Amino acid sequence: MNEIKSSSVIRPLFEIVAWLLPVSIFISIYVITYENPVGVVPAHLFLVGAIWLGSIGVRALLVRNFEARWFSSYAAAFLVIVPWFALMVWYASALVGLSSWGRVATWPMIKTYVGQSYYLVESLGYSPWLLGLPIFLVLLAVGGVGRSRFLKPDWTIALFHLAAPRSATLLAVLLAIFPVILFVMIDQAEVLHEAEPIELSFYPRLGVKREGNAYAVPASVKQDEKNARDSYSPAKEHKRRNVILIVGDALRADHMGVYGYSRNNTPHLSSLATSQRGEVVRQVRSVCAESMCGYTALASSRPVQLAPQNPFTLHEALRRNGYKVHMIMSGDHTNFYGLREMYGDVDSYFDGSGQPIRWGGKGQTFLRYVNDDQLVIDKVAELPDSSDSESVMLQIVLMSSHGLGPRHERNLMYKPSLNYYSFWGKTVPRLDTSARQAVYNFYDNGVFQLDGYIGEILKQLRHKGYLNDALVVITGDHGELLGEFDSYSHGIGVREPVLNIPLIFSRFGYDAEKFPPRKLVSQIDIAPTILTELGLPVPSTWQGVPLQTLVEGRSVYFQQAAEAGIYVVDGSAELLKYWHDFGNGQDFLFDIASDAGEQRNLTAGYDKAKLASWRLQVAHGGLQVGKDESIDILMPLFDERSDSRGPVDH
């Protein structure tokens, strides 16, 4: 009895500390580093506590019914270790999601990559043998704890000594089913907190954020979108040519031979560009530094702050005009923070998460890695021949230029190669020259592979008749950092490498006038350019300007999380880029035409009234990501502009 009393105090205290310490560390990072509301702390502690209590209830029932059996101590050890270990694994995945995309990884995404963990580890340059290490450690811990005296007797036995057996059993059952009931309630409706990370992971539909940027437009924008849908009238007559839209994920223009890069890593694209009907558009910028808002802008011609949850997309406009829309993509768009829903209704949809099981030799089955672009080649090969009576849009997404896209041995043109995703972080101290070159080699190999896949795709489409009369558009969703400002990957900051994307048009079977020159092109201009090329009406809510239209001066909005800004083009030789960091309150201004590396911040000697005007234009960027201090920014701006130029006119 004394032993039971001792265990009933010391061992539960040990378990409380073992759970509370990592929970406290994670929730502190979640609130402080990733700027989530403090109110999420009690909600998260409550949910984790429910999981722990549930494991205690199951243990108590096990001890009560199988105390004398030899396996009971091992089963109890399993129930002590595995729930805790599972939470630690989830914390690791959540931190990877937060550092990569600005929010926790969702359960559907976790399932996809756990199922393909072999390929994931291999693509990062690690030995697949590492996958067995966590399992080995869990089994070792279960065996060690099960054999030790740590659980002999298990302190949960105290439950049966503090109450009658029937009452103790009822208590254990209630504890065991408590987390189950709680998760069912969460599934039905949000019951804890809108930012609680476990809720957002397992029930991502409850969240209000998609990646690092929030989508919380006013009701008027939603109503305008509905009006645009209701009033849109398809063209009565137009040239029904096919549209082939190819998007390279994390494709950066200045690391492509077709854009003058020192390495000839885009021979197929260079050939397209120099053909009579090819056209390379320069100075193209994405609206953000991550996929969700990049693909949304590409599809719906809207910057971040004006993107509704259910946009009127290019896909929808083409379908309204009689097109069949087919999507063939590597990567997992289905489970990526609502990306699949953004595309809306299409005639066929395929991405890496939905690949069929393929049959190999001797009855073996295999799956390709979800990010392997060979999936796209296989799917394009299955397309039927083109029909003269049917016009189609094909949207193709390739992952070869992304850090998670595997590089195949035949495409390793540049060696040695280092996958910067293996750093497990986006900010890394300055690498030496050889390591930096290996990072360049890795990325450039990906661009070379992507170029080869584009060549193969166009070859297959030509053979099937899709290019007899077609517009081919090749672009990126965002760029990529390769060590500039000690940063890697994307989804971080608004520097030029993550915003400067390619845009190439190629016309097959018809001629068209070249686009008039521009100093700046936005990602939101692509969709209206495609419709204008086809002679189709452009939805009234789209913000982009077709490239067929000459534009002298304009401002273009961009944003990544707490950094929001505009490019400004006027009649001078300048291409000004201004942004405000709502995290630290700093202003940045660069003349990109003469300082593409963004080394000279011009704000110190610049016109304060002009800076105030720009800051006011992007102030909603702070509100968009939940920055309350943006309200404080607005008030002095009103005072400042009122004093210097009269009432605010924006």
XYZ file of C-alpha atoms in Angstrom:
650
model
C 0.000 0.000 0.000
C 2.908 2.399 0.798
C 4.365 1.625 -2.631
C 1.054 2.471 -4.233
C 0.830 5.734 -2.300
C 4.389 6.655 -3.342
C 3.728 5.868 -6.997
C 0.436 7.731 -6.907
C 2.334 10.973 -6.197
C 5.822 10.754 -7.747
C 5.021 9.009 -11.030
C 2.051 11.157 -12.053
C 4.152 14.247 -11.284
C 6.861 12.834 -13.560
C 4.316 12.304 -16.345
C 2.866 15.796 -15.873
C 6.327 17.318 -16.318
C 7.056 15.077 -19.325
C 3.891 16.332 -21.020
C 3.877 19.921 -19.821
C 7.477 20.815 -20.728
C 7.317 20.192 -24.520
C 3.755 21.521 -24.631
C 4.931 24.770 -23.014
C 7.856 25.088 -25.410
C 5.696 24.522 -28.487
C 2.855 26.832 -27.481
C 5.361 29.569 -26.585
C 6.895 29.313 -30.070
C 3.433 29.239 -31.607
C 2.330 32.401 -29.810
C 5.554 34.431 -29.732
C 7.427 33.476 -32.903
C 4.397 32.964 -35.140
C 2.350 35.745 -33.539
C -0.800 33.867 -32.601
C -3.187 35.169 -29.916
C -2.432 34.400 -26.279
C -5.992 33.109 -25.897
C -4.951 29.948 -27.730
C -2.808 28.809 -24.761
C -5.590 27.535 -22.425
C -7.401 25.958 -25.389
C -4.279 24.027 -26.404
C -3.476 22.974 -22.837
C -7.043 21.752 -22.420
C -6.906 19.681 -25.609
C -3.527 18.132 -24.815
C -4.699 17.455 -21.259
C -7.718 15.629 -22.667
C -5.431 13.392 -24.740
C -3.298 12.600 -21.690
C -6.324 11.876 -19.506
C -7.698 9.601 -22.218
C -4.494 7.549 -22.181
C -4.724 7.354 -18.377
C -8.279 6.038 -18.597
C -7.277 3.289 -21.036
C -4.327 2.335 -18.833
C -6.544 2.174 -15.757
C -8.943 -0.200 -17.499
C -6.037 -2.325 -18.675
C -4.479 -2.549 -15.227
C -7.836 -3.298 -13.642
C -8.593 -6.233 -15.943
C -5.165 -7.631 -16.807
C -3.015 -6.745 -13.810
C -1.839 -10.321 -13.313
C -0.957 -10.986 -16.977
C 2.668 -10.861 -18.127
C 1.951 -8.421 -20.953
C 0.135 -5.836 -18.823
C 3.287 -3.923 -17.893
C 4.366 -3.733 -21.553
C 0.895 -2.640 -22.633
C 0.899 0.025 -19.917
C 4.358 1.147 -21.049
C 3.035 1.366 -24.611
C 0.152 3.567 -23.450
C 2.547 5.775 -21.494
C 5.060 6.273 -24.307
C 3.181 6.151 -27.625
C 0.631 8.979 -27.007
C 3.451 11.225 -25.782
C 5.671 10.257 -28.711
C 2.820 10.795 -31.196
C 2.326 14.303 -29.800
C 6.052 15.018 -30.210
C 5.911 13.848 -33.832
C 2.895 16.067 -34.417
C 4.729 19.022 -32.848
C 7.640 18.421 -35.230
C 5.308 18.334 -38.247
C 3.476 21.437 -36.996
C 6.751 23.367 -36.699
C 7.780 22.248 -40.187
C 4.455 23.546 -41.497
C 4.771 26.826 -39.609
C 8.305 27.454 -40.843
C 7.472 26.383 -44.409
C 3.930 27.673 -45.040
C 3.081 29.889 -42.081
C 0.598 27.484 -40.498
C 0.530 23.994 -39.039
C 0.647 20.995 -41.349
C -2.813 19.475 -41.792
C -3.576 15.847 -41.028
C -4.312 15.010 -44.699
C -0.902 16.432 -45.646
C 0.808 14.522 -42.843
C -0.825 11.273 -43.988
C 0.344 11.879 -47.558
C 3.984 12.374 -46.580
C 4.031 9.661 -43.909
C 2.849 7.246 -46.575
C 5.670 8.453 -48.821
C 8.284 9.036 -46.147
C 10.827 6.856 -47.949
C 10.772 9.137 -51.005
C 10.680 12.286 -48.881
C 13.760 11.335 -46.871
C 15.569 10.261 -50.026
C 14.746 13.539 -51.819
C 16.229 15.495 -48.894
C 19.493 13.612 -49.251
C 19.192 11.490 -46.098
C 19.515 7.732 -45.786
C 16.126 5.938 -45.817
C 17.469 3.858 -42.912
C 16.654 6.848 -40.708
C 12.971 5.942 -41.007
C 13.476 2.921 -38.790
C 15.100 4.938 -36.006
C 11.875 6.334 -34.408
C 10.237 2.890 -34.440
C 13.332 1.346 -32.895
C 13.457 4.008 -30.162
C 9.762 3.533 -29.307
C 10.125 -0.254 -29.086
C 13.276 0.147 -26.989
C 11.519 2.545 -24.619
C 8.433 0.308 -24.312
C 10.609 -2.724 -23.614
C 12.769 -0.877 -21.095
C 9.897 0.731 -19.210
C 7.847 -2.469 -19.321
C 10.662 -4.475 -17.711
C 11.585 -1.815 -15.178
C 9.875 -1.124 -11.870
C 8.699 2.288 -13.100
C 5.181 0.976 -13.727
C 5.151 -1.701 -11.031
C 2.625 -1.008 -9.749
C 1.160 1.493 -12.213
C -0.018 4.538 -10.255
C -3.437 4.262 -11.943
C -4.123 1.378 -9.537
C -4.731 4.138 -7.001
C -7.975 4.859 -8.845
C -9.270 1.498 -7.665
C -8.143 1.990 -4.106
C -9.703 5.411 -3.745
C -13.164 4.261 -4.791
C -15.310 1.221 -5.092
C -14.326 -0.903 -8.129
C -17.513 -0.073 -10.001
C -17.068 3.678 -9.488
C -13.383 3.480 -10.461
C -14.219 1.575 -13.614
C -16.811 4.186 -14.570
C -14.262 6.952 -13.969
C -11.689 5.166 -16.147
C -14.240 4.716 -18.953
C -15.184 8.399 -18.796
C -11.531 9.407 -18.967
C -10.910 7.064 -21.900
C -13.791 8.401 -24.008
C -13.353 12.065 -23.036
C -10.909 12.971 -25.878
C -13.044 11.027 -28.366
C -16.133 13.053 -27.433
C -14.125 16.272 -27.556
C -12.782 15.597 -31.066
C -16.287 14.700 -32.283
C -17.534 18.024 -30.931
C -14.698 19.859 -32.686
C -15.600 18.105 -35.921
C -19.156 19.403 -35.643
C -18.213 22.982 -34.765
C -15.319 24.972 -33.444
C -15.469 24.654 -29.681
C -12.105 25.807 -28.373
C -10.315 28.581 -30.283
C -10.096 29.529 -33.975
C -6.281 29.427 -33.849
C -5.864 26.262 -31.743
C -3.199 24.334 -33.724
C -4.475 20.765 -33.245
C -7.950 21.839 -34.362
C -6.476 23.526 -37.442
C -4.405 20.453 -38.229
C -7.150 17.842 -38.000
C -10.013 20.096 -39.089
C -8.424 22.640 -41.472
C -11.822 23.818 -42.728
C -12.270 25.576 -39.359
C -9.305 27.850 -39.987
C -9.453 31.362 -41.374
C -5.876 31.364 -42.679
C -4.389 29.713 -45.716
C -0.579 29.545 -45.634
C 1.090 32.697 -44.330
C -1.485 35.147 -45.701
C -5.009 35.572 -44.406
C -8.041 35.592 -46.661
C -10.538 37.817 -44.877
C -11.990 40.215 -47.412
C -14.994 42.406 -46.540
C -18.518 41.364 -47.427
C -18.585 43.887 -50.287
C -15.856 41.976 -52.126
C -17.819 38.749 -51.781
C -20.942 40.458 -53.079
C -19.031 41.948 -56.012
C -17.826 38.451 -56.876
C -21.374 37.131 -56.863
C -22.506 40.016 -59.084
C -19.635 39.348 -61.504
C -20.660 35.699 -61.760
C -24.313 36.513 -62.286
C -23.644 39.175 -64.924
C -20.909 37.399 -66.894
C -21.987 36.791 -70.491
C -19.977 34.291 -72.567
C -18.833 35.360 -76.030
C -21.195 34.449 -78.830
C -18.346 33.853 -81.252
C -14.617 33.447 -80.764
C -11.637 31.466 -81.986
C -11.771 28.197 -80.069
C -8.098 27.462 -79.616
C -6.649 25.329 -76.826
C -4.938 26.821 -73.768
C -1.962 25.049 -72.186
C -0.937 26.681 -68.886
C 2.268 25.217 -67.398
C 3.318 26.380 -63.927
C 6.700 25.598 -62.396
C 6.495 25.642 -58.611
C 9.128 27.933 -57.041
C 10.404 28.903 -60.498
C 12.775 31.841 -60.400
C 13.371 33.800 -63.619
C 16.977 34.861 -63.129
C 18.154 31.230 -62.753
C 16.840 30.287 -66.191
C 18.964 30.323 -69.333
C 16.064 31.721 -71.336
C 16.266 34.848 -69.147
C 20.003 35.305 -69.670
C 21.323 33.116 -66.860
C 24.934 32.029 -67.415
C 23.979 28.334 -67.549
C 22.026 26.946 -70.485
C 19.626 25.027 -68.254
C 16.511 25.754 -70.369
C 17.292 24.596 -73.928
C 13.657 23.739 -74.736
C 12.280 27.023 -73.418
C 15.038 28.961 -75.192
C 14.030 27.261 -78.426
C 10.383 28.243 -77.841
C 11.387 31.830 -77.066
C 13.437 32.254 -80.237
C 10.769 30.765 -82.475
C 8.700 33.103 -84.607
C 5.686 32.857 -82.328
C 7.453 32.788 -78.964
C 7.536 35.709 -76.569
C 9.462 36.124 -73.319
C 7.903 38.660 -70.954
C 10.337 40.320 -68.548
C 10.010 42.071 -65.199
C 7.155 39.816 -64.051
C 6.330 39.732 -60.347
C 4.200 37.389 -58.252
C 1.797 38.785 -55.669
C 3.412 36.876 -52.801
C 6.113 34.340 -51.919
C 4.055 31.176 -51.496
C 1.793 28.840 -53.451
C -1.731 29.483 -52.170
C -1.913 33.187 -52.996
C 0.279 32.689 -56.085
C -2.074 30.140 -57.657
C -5.088 32.187 -56.535
C -3.731 35.318 -58.220
C -2.874 33.359 -61.337
C -6.379 31.895 -61.533
C -8.472 34.879 -60.431
C -6.432 38.005 -61.265
C -6.527 39.369 -57.729
C -3.827 40.419 -55.248
C -3.872 38.945 -51.755
C -6.025 41.536 -50.047
C -8.813 41.296 -52.643
C -8.972 37.523 -53.074
C -12.353 36.124 -52.015
C -12.774 32.604 -50.664
C -14.663 31.516 -53.783
C -13.142 33.493 -56.666
C -14.381 33.705 -60.251
C -11.438 31.953 -61.866
C -9.934 31.585 -65.311
C -11.092 27.964 -65.234
C -14.690 28.998 -64.600
C -14.636 31.700 -67.282
C -13.346 29.245 -69.878
C -15.927 26.619 -68.919
C -18.658 29.257 -69.237
C -17.369 29.779 -72.788
C -17.620 26.104 -73.686
C -14.133 24.884 -72.772
C -13.305 21.600 -71.087
C -10.835 22.199 -68.255
C -8.395 19.487 -67.196
C -5.799 19.776 -64.429
C -2.700 17.549 -64.276
C -0.316 18.356 -61.443
C 2.419 16.816 -59.391
C 2.484 17.756 -55.714
C -0.465 17.610 -53.323
C -2.920 20.386 -54.186
C -5.879 18.429 -52.825
C -4.856 18.746 -49.170
C -2.966 22.038 -49.327
C -4.934 24.571 -47.257
C -7.968 24.785 -49.548
C -6.081 25.059 -52.847
C -8.185 22.385 -54.519
C -11.408 24.185 -53.566
C -10.090 27.463 -54.988
C -9.879 25.982 -58.499
C -13.615 25.284 -58.430
C -15.395 22.842 -60.718
C -13.277 21.378 -63.510
C -13.851 18.538 -65.954
C -10.998 16.382 -64.670
C -8.527 16.767 -61.841
C -5.336 14.873 -61.011
C -2.478 15.560 -58.628
C 0.173 13.482 -56.907
C -2.066 12.648 -53.952
C -4.550 10.871 -56.218
C -2.208 8.722 -58.264
C -3.337 5.164 -58.990
C -1.371 2.122 -57.828
C 0.774 1.021 -60.742
C 1.826 -2.519 -61.505
C 5.450 -3.440 -61.905
C 7.111 -6.687 -62.836
C 6.258 -9.983 -61.104
C 2.949 -8.643 -59.788
C 4.610 -5.903 -57.695
C 2.857 -2.600 -57.111
C 4.446 0.787 -56.654
C 3.604 4.457 -56.210
C 5.627 7.357 -57.466
C 6.686 10.086 -55.101
C 3.864 12.654 -54.832
C 6.211 15.413 -56.094
C 7.713 13.439 -58.985
C 6.943 15.144 -62.295
C 7.081 11.803 -64.056
C 3.506 11.489 -62.752
C 2.527 14.327 -65.077
C 4.275 12.750 -68.058
C 2.432 9.479 -67.402
C -0.922 11.267 -67.132
C -0.418 13.388 -70.262
C 0.369 10.173 -72.142
C -3.094 8.886 -71.154
C -4.933 11.883 -72.645
C -7.136 11.071 -75.649
C -6.348 12.669 -78.992
C -7.581 16.223 -79.390
C -11.007 16.721 -80.923
C -11.674 19.468 -83.480
C -15.098 20.012 -81.955
C -13.845 20.599 -78.415
C -11.545 23.275 -77.013
C -9.675 22.513 -73.818
C -7.622 24.180 -71.146
C -4.885 22.069 -69.611
C -3.294 23.368 -66.422
C -0.083 21.502 -65.715
C 1.975 21.981 -62.552
C 5.562 20.728 -62.266
C 7.552 20.377 -59.036
C 11.068 19.860 -60.423
C 12.135 23.406 -59.506
C 10.787 23.020 -55.945
C 12.994 21.845 -53.105
C 10.740 18.832 -52.503
C 10.785 17.831 -56.164
C 13.147 14.881 -56.743
C 16.014 15.322 -59.210
C 16.617 12.192 -61.266
C 20.143 11.004 -61.912
C 19.910 11.597 -65.656
C 19.228 15.307 -65.023
C 22.091 16.034 -62.609
C 24.011 18.324 -64.942
C 25.752 20.242 -62.184
C 27.622 18.615 -59.293
C 28.029 18.507 -56.340
C 24.430 19.196 -55.346
C 22.991 20.178 -51.953
C 19.252 20.251 -51.188
C 18.765 23.311 -48.985
C 15.518 21.803 -47.675
C 17.718 19.474 -45.653
C 18.682 22.510 -43.518
C 15.262 22.196 -41.766
C 15.035 25.953 -41.626
C 14.773 28.921 -43.952
C 17.333 31.149 -42.312
C 20.830 29.700 -42.299
C 24.136 31.395 -41.438
C 26.178 32.311 -44.489
C 27.489 29.214 -46.271
C 30.993 28.967 -47.659
C 31.527 29.309 -51.396
C 31.501 25.587 -52.168
C 28.285 24.928 -50.219
C 26.567 27.917 -51.821
C 27.562 26.636 -55.248
C 26.165 23.196 -54.370
C 22.829 24.899 -53.525
C 22.879 26.640 -56.912
C 23.662 23.301 -58.564
C 20.686 21.657 -56.873
C 18.283 24.366 -57.979
C 19.696 24.618 -61.496
C 19.413 20.845 -61.908
C 15.741 21.185 -61.022
C 15.228 23.900 -63.633
C 17.025 21.760 -66.237
C 14.792 18.807 -65.371
C 11.662 20.983 -65.528
C 12.727 22.260 -68.950
C 13.130 18.675 -70.172
C 9.696 17.716 -68.883
C 8.141 20.732 -70.616
C 9.780 19.606 -73.849
C 8.368 16.090 -73.385
C 4.878 17.400 -72.518
C 4.731 19.624 -75.601
C 5.986 16.757 -77.746
C 3.174 14.505 -76.500
C 0.561 17.249 -76.879
C 1.732 17.982 -80.418
C 1.482 14.290 -81.283
C -2.085 14.169 -79.901
C -3.148 17.261 -81.833
C -3.557 19.685 -78.921
C -1.022 22.136 -80.401
C -2.592 22.424 -83.849
C -4.146 25.680 -82.683
C -3.090 26.550 -79.149
C -1.752 29.179 -76.784
C 0.958 27.871 -74.452
C 1.742 29.910 -71.326
C 4.634 29.020 -69.010
C 5.095 30.755 -65.657
C 5.745 30.218 -61.925
C 3.638 30.604 -58.789
C 6.478 32.372 -56.945
C 10.263 32.479 -56.904
C 12.889 31.034 -54.565
C 15.595 32.274 -52.197
C 18.976 30.592 -52.660
C 20.954 32.187 -49.865
C 20.247 35.855 -50.480
C 20.013 37.625 -47.130
C 20.982 34.258 -45.533
C 17.553 32.868 -46.479
C 16.464 29.796 -48.424
C 13.253 28.422 -49.954
C 10.160 30.676 -50.119
C 7.229 31.821 -48.009
C 9.590 34.243 -46.314
C 9.920 37.945 -47.014
C 9.287 39.937 -50.192
C 12.774 40.165 -51.655
C 13.214 40.013 -55.420
C 14.248 36.332 -55.687
C 10.865 35.166 -54.302
C 8.791 37.553 -56.422
C 10.573 37.581 -59.813
C 8.960 34.862 -61.931
C 9.122 33.880 -65.624
C 6.358 34.337 -68.174
C 6.658 32.868 -71.660
C 3.988 32.794 -74.363
C 4.156 30.530 -77.387
C 1.530 30.428 -80.126
C 0.977 27.279 -82.162
C -0.971 27.370 -85.407
C -1.705 31.086 -85.443
C -0.046 34.505 -85.354
C -0.657 37.452 -83.072
C 0.797 40.877 -82.459
C 3.668 41.125 -80.003
C 2.796 42.623 -76.631
C 3.745 46.286 -76.211
C 6.752 46.755 -73.885
C 6.193 47.243 -70.152
C 8.433 48.103 -67.253
C 6.467 45.848 -64.922
C 4.060 42.929 -65.279
C 2.064 41.393 -62.428
C 0.995 37.805 -61.989
C -2.590 39.081 -61.948
C -2.192 40.181 -65.594
C -1.835 36.615 -66.904
C -5.478 35.447 -66.741
C -6.935 38.545 -68.486
C -4.194 38.292 -71.112
C -5.259 34.719 -71.911
C -8.938 35.644 -72.239
C -8.115 38.689 -74.359
C -5.953 36.538 -76.654
C -8.956 34.247 -77.136
C -11.392 37.104 -77.686
C -13.334 36.290 -74.516
C -14.827 38.753 -71.993
C -12.900 39.380 -68.782
C -14.814 39.144 -65.454
C -15.515 42.564 -63.994
C -13.831 41.868 -60.633
C -10.451 40.962 -62.096
C -7.747 43.495 -61.276
C -5.081 42.603 -63.832
C -4.421 44.450 -67.089
C -4.088 42.384 -70.306
C -0.602 42.521 -71.787
C -2.163 43.518 -75.092
C -2.942 46.892 -73.450
C -0.223 49.526 -73.253
C 0.286 50.751 -69.677
C 2.476 53.766 -68.894
C 2.278 53.943 -65.119
C 0.775 51.755 -62.413
C 1.286 50.383 -58.931
C 1.227 46.657 -58.173
C 0.523 45.246 -54.716
C 2.414 42.351 -53.093
C 2.430 40.813 -49.642
C 3.967 38.037 -47.617
C 2.595 37.685 -44.102
C 3.454 40.914 -42.219
C 5.349 42.511 -45.111
C 3.147 44.380 -47.593
C 4.158 46.722 -50.364
C 3.796 48.030 -53.909
C 5.852 48.345 -57.063
C 5.502 51.825 -58.545
C 6.053 52.584 -62.223
C 5.850 56.124 -63.610
C 7.297 57.948 -66.601
C 10.864 57.913 -65.267
C 13.499 55.203 -65.624
C 12.838 54.064 -62.056
C 11.096 50.890 -60.962
C 10.441 51.631 -57.323
C 9.647 48.934 -54.796
C 8.272 49.977 -51.416
C 7.160 47.811 -48.545
C 6.356 48.145 -44.869
C 7.186 45.454 -42.346
C 4.315 45.338 -39.875
C 6.405 43.101 -37.631
C 9.005 45.717 -36.769
C 7.485 48.910 -38.181
C 10.260 49.513 -40.743
C 9.958 51.008 -44.221
C 11.951 49.778 -47.223
C 12.366 51.461 -50.607
C 14.548 50.337 -53.510
C 15.010 51.361 -57.113
C 14.957 47.899 -58.688
C 16.010 49.255 -62.094
C 19.441 50.196 -60.718
C 19.598 48.068 -57.534
C 18.123 44.641 -58.265
C 19.970 43.200 -55.257
C 18.118 45.558 -52.889
C 21.223 46.800 -51.134
C 20.430 50.524 -50.803
C 17.358 51.416 -48.760
C 16.291 54.855 -50.021
C 13.797 55.734 -47.282
C 16.154 57.925 -45.242
C 16.277 60.764 -47.733
C 13.000 60.221 -49.503
C 9.925 62.449 -49.532
C 8.128 61.702 -46.251
C 4.722 62.595 -47.643
C 5.214 60.135 -50.488
C 6.293 57.402 -48.080
C 3.262 58.139 -45.915
C 0.997 57.838 -48.954
C 2.454 54.451 -49.895
C 2.335 53.260 -46.313
C -1.339 54.107 -46.210
C -1.960 52.155 -49.419
C -0.502 48.976 -47.902
C -1.771 49.451 -44.333
C -4.503 46.894 -44.871
C -1.704 44.358 -45.313
C -1.086 44.588 -41.588
C -4.751 44.137 -40.846
C -4.853 41.189 -43.222
C -2.408 39.221 -41.084
C -3.940 40.265 -37.788
C -1.514 43.043 -36.905
C -3.414 45.234 -34.463
C -0.628 47.821 -34.499
C -1.555 48.663 -38.105
C -4.458 50.630 -36.602
C -1.884 52.710 -34.746
C -0.070 53.286 -38.038
C -3.175 54.608 -39.769
C -3.995 57.399 -37.310
C -0.718 59.364 -37.521
C -0.847 58.951 -41.305
C -4.192 60.722 -41.404
C -2.756 63.505 -39.236
C 0.483 63.691 -41.227
C -1.209 63.850 -44.617
C -3.840 66.271 -43.362
C -1.115 68.643 -42.141
C 0.942 68.476 -45.334
C -1.549 67.929 -48.164
C -5.042 68.354 -46.815
C -7.515 65.528 -46.226
C -6.546 61.982 -47.050
C -7.709 61.129 -50.571
C -7.018 57.391 -50.744
